Short mmCIF file of C-alpha atoms in Angstrom, two decimals:
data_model
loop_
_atom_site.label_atom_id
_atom_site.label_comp_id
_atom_site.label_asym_id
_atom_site.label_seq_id
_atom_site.Cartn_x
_atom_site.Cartn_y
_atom_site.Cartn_z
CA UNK A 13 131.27 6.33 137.75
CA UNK A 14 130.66 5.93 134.05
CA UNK A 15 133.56 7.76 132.34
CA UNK A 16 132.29 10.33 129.75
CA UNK A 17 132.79 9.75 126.24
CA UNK A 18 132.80 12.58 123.62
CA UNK A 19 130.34 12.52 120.19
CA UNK A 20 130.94 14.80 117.46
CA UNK A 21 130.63 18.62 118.56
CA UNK A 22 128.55 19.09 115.27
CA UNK A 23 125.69 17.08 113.78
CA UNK A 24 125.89 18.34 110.52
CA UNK A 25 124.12 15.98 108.24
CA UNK A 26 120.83 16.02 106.68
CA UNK A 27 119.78 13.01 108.20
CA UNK A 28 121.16 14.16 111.70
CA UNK A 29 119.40 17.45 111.27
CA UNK A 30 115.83 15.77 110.27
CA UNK A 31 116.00 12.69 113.30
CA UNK A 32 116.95 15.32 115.60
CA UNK A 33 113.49 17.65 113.97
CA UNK A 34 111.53 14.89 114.33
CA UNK A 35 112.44 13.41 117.77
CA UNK A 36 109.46 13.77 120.47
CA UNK A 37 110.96 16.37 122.28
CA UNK A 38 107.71 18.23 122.70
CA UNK A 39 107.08 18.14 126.53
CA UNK A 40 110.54 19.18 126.90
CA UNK A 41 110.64 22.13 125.02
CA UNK A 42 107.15 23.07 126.94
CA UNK A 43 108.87 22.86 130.01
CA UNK A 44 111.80 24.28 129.27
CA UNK A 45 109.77 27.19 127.50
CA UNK A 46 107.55 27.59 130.72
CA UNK A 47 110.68 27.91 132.99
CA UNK A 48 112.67 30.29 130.44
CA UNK A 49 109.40 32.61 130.25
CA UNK A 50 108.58 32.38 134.10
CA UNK A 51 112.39 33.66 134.76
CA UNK A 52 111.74 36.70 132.55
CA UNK A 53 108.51 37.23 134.88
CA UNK A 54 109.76 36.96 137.56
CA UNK A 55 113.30 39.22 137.10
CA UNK A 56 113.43 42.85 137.15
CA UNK A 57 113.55 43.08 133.29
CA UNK A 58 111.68 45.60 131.56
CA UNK A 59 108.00 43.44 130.44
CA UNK A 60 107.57 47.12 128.46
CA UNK A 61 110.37 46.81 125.74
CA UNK A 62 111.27 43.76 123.68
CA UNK A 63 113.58 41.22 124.52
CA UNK A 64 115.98 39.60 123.12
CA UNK A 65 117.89 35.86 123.91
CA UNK A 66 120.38 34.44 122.77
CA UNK A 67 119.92 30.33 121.81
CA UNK A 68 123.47 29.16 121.03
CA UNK A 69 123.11 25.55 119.82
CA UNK A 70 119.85 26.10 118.69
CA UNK A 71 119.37 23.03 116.59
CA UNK A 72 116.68 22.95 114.33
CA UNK A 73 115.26 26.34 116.35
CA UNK A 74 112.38 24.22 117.91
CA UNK A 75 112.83 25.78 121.87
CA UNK A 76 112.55 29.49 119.93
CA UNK A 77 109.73 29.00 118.38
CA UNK A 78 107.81 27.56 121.74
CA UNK A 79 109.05 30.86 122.84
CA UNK A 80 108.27 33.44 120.82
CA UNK A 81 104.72 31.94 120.17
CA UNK A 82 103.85 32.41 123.98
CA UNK A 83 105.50 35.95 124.26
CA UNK A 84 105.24 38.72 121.62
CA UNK A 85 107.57 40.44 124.32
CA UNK A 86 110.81 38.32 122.87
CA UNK A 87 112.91 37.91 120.00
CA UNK A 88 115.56 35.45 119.80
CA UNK A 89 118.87 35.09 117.97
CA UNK A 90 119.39 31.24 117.72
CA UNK A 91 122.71 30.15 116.42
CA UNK A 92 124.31 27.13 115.46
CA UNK A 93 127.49 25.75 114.04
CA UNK A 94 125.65 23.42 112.05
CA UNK A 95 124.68 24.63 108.53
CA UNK A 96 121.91 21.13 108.25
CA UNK A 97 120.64 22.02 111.27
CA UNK A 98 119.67 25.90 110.15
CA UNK A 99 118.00 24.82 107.36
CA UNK A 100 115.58 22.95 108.84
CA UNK A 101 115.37 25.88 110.77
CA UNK A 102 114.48 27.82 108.55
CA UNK A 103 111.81 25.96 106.68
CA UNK A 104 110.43 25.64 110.77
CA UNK A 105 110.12 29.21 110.93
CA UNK A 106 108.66 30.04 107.41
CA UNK A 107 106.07 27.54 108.86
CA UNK A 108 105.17 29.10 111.69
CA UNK A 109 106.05 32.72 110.55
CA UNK A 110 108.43 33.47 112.82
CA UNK A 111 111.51 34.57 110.49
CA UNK A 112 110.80 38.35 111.47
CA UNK A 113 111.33 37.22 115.46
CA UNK A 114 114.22 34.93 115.05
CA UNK A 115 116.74 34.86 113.13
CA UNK A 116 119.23 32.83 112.55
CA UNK A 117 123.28 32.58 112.57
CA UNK A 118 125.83 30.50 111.93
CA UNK A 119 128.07 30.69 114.73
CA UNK A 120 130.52 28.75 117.14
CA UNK A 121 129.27 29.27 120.56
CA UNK A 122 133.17 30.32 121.40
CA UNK A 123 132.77 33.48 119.31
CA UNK A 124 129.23 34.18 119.67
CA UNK A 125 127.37 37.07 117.23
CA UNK A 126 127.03 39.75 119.91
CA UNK A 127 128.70 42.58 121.43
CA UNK A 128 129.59 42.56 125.02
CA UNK A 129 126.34 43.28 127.20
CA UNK A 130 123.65 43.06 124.53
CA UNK A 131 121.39 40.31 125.34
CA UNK A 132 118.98 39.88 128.15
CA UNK A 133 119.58 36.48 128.90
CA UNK A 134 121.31 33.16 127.25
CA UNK A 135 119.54 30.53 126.93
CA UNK A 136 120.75 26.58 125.86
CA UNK A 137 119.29 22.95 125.64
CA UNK A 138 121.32 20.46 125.44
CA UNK A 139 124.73 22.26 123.82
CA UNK A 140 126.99 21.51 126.67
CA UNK A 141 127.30 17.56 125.96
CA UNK A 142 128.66 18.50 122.42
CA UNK A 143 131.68 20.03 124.11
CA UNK A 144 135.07 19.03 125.00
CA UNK A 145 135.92 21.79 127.55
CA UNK A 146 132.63 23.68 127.77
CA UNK A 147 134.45 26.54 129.89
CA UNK A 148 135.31 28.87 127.35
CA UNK A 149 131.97 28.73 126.18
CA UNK A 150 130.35 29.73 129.62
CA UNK A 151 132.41 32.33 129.65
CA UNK A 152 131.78 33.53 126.18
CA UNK A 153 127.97 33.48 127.45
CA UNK A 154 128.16 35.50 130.21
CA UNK A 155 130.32 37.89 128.30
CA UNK A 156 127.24 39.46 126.09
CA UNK A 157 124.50 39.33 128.93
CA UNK A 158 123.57 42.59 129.72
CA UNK A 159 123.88 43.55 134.00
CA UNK A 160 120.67 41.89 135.08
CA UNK A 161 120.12 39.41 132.86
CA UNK A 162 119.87 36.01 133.10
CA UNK A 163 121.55 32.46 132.37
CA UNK A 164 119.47 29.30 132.16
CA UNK A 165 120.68 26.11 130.40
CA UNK A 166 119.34 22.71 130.78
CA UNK A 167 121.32 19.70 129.70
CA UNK A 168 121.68 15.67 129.56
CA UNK A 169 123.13 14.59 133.35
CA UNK A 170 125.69 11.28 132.74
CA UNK A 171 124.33 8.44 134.32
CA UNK A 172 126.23 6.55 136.83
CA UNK A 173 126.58 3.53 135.27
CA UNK A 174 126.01 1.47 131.95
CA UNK A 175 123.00 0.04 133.13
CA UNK A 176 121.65 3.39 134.06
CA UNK A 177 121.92 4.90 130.92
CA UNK A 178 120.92 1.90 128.84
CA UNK A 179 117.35 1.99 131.21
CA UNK A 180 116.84 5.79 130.04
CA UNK A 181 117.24 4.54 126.77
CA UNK A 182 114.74 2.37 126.89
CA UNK A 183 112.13 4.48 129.15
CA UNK A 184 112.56 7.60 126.55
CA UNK A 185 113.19 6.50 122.99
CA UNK A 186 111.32 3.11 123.18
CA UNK A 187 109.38 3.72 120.14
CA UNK A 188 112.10 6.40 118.51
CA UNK A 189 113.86 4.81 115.52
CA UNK A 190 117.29 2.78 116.02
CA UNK A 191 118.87 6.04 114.93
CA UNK A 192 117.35 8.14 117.56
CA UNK A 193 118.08 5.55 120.44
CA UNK A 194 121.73 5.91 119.11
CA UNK A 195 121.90 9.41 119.21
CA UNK A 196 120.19 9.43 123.06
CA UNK A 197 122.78 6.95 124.35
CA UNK A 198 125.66 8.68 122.76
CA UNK A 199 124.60 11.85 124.43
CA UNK A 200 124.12 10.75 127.81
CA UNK A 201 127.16 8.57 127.36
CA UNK A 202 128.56 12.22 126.63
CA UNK A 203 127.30 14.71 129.22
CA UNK A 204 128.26 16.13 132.21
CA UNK A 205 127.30 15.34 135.86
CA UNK A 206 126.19 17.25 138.29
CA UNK A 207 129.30 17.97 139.77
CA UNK A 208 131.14 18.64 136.55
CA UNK A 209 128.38 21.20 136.06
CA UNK A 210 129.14 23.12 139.21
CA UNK A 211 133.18 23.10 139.23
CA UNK A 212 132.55 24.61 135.96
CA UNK A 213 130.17 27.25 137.07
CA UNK A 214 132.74 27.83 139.91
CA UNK A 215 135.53 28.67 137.92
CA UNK A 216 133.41 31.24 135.99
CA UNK A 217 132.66 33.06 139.20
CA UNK A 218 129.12 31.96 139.57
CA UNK A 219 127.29 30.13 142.53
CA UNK A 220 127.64 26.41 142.01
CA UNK A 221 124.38 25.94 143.35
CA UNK A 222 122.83 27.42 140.50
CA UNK A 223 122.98 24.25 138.84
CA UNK A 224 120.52 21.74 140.01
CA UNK A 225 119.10 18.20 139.23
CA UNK A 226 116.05 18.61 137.43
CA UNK A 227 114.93 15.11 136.25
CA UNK A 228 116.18 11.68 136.22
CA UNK A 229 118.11 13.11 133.06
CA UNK A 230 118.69 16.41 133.35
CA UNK A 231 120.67 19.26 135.53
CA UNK A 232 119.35 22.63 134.99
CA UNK A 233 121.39 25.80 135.25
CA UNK A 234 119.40 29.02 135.75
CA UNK A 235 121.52 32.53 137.29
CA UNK A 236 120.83 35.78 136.96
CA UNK A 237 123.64 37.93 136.70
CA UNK A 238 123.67 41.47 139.07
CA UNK A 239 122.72 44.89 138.02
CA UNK A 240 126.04 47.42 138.28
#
């Protein structure tokens, strides 16, 4: 098993923040947009009222704005730790004129900006890898959704070996620049398995089969919480 190997929690450089805006992550923010928006369908939340996510980790607020262009329904708070990283951000939104849906906050995802039980679901790409001990941070997620609501976060899964990882590298960021390769392997090198995922999601109380292979690189975790 290929021993996981931390990367800096933040990327907080203005060259991090711009290779990570201009990465081809397209297709996976569709997809992970399509799954987020056929959750809300499909739950028992009110399609009548807005509704409002949480995105900690947000990033250069790329997954938001996929969202809230498909669904005037939603409005998203997308956080980050990572000053660089919001103001790309921002000029994203201002160029899509979004800034009146989302907004953004600097925040640690351990002390997230919202009250116990006020969001209607948390949503996350790719945060967990960034952590050391991502369990106070699960917990500090289900803290402010609302009874009913939903959790769904999609991450990198480690590979099993060197050679593994170094073939993903190749099959996804062939034509990326040597930066972007860099920043691929040191993120796989620095997820979580599958069965890292679930003890986690144990110890928080929640089914461990929430969390499920999704790809050849990613699990996907995706709970709704119970009405009281």
């Amino acid at each position: 098993m290929l021993p996981r190997r931390l990367e800096p929690e933040v990327m907080d450089t203005r060259e991090e923040a711009l290779g990570y805006n201009t990465m081809d992550n397209r297709e996976v923010n569709r997809r992970f947009a399509d799954e987020v928006l056929a959750r809300i369908a499909g739950s028992e939340l009110d399609s009548s009222q807005t509704l409002t996510l949480l995105d900690p980790g947000t990033g250069t607020a790329l997954i938001p704005i996929e969202i809230c262009q498909r669904s005037a329904q939603i409005q998203i708070i997308a956080a980050d730790l990572a000053t660089e990283m919001l103001k790309v951000a921002a000029d994203n939104l201002r160029s899509v004129q979004l800034s009146n849906r989302i907004s953004l906050e600097l925040a640690d995802a351990r002390q997230l900006p919202c009250p116990d039980c006020s969001v209607d679901g948390v949503i996350a790409n790719s945060l967990i890898h960034h952590i050391a001990d991502p369990l106070p941070i699960l917990q500090e997620m289900l803290r402010v959704i609302k009874p009913g609501g939903f959790l769904f976060l999609r991450d990198l899964a480690r590979p099993d070996s060197l050679d593994d990882l170094e073939s993903l590298v190749r099959l996804y960021a062939a034509n990326d620049t040597p930066h972007q390769r860099q920043m691929l392997t040191d993120s796989l090198h620095a997820a979580l398995t599958l069965s890292e995922i679930r003890d986690l999601l144990q110890t928080c109380g929640l089914p461990p089969e929430a969390a499920q292979l999704t790809s050849d690189r990613h699990w996907t975790v995706s709970h709704r919480l119970a009405q009281t």
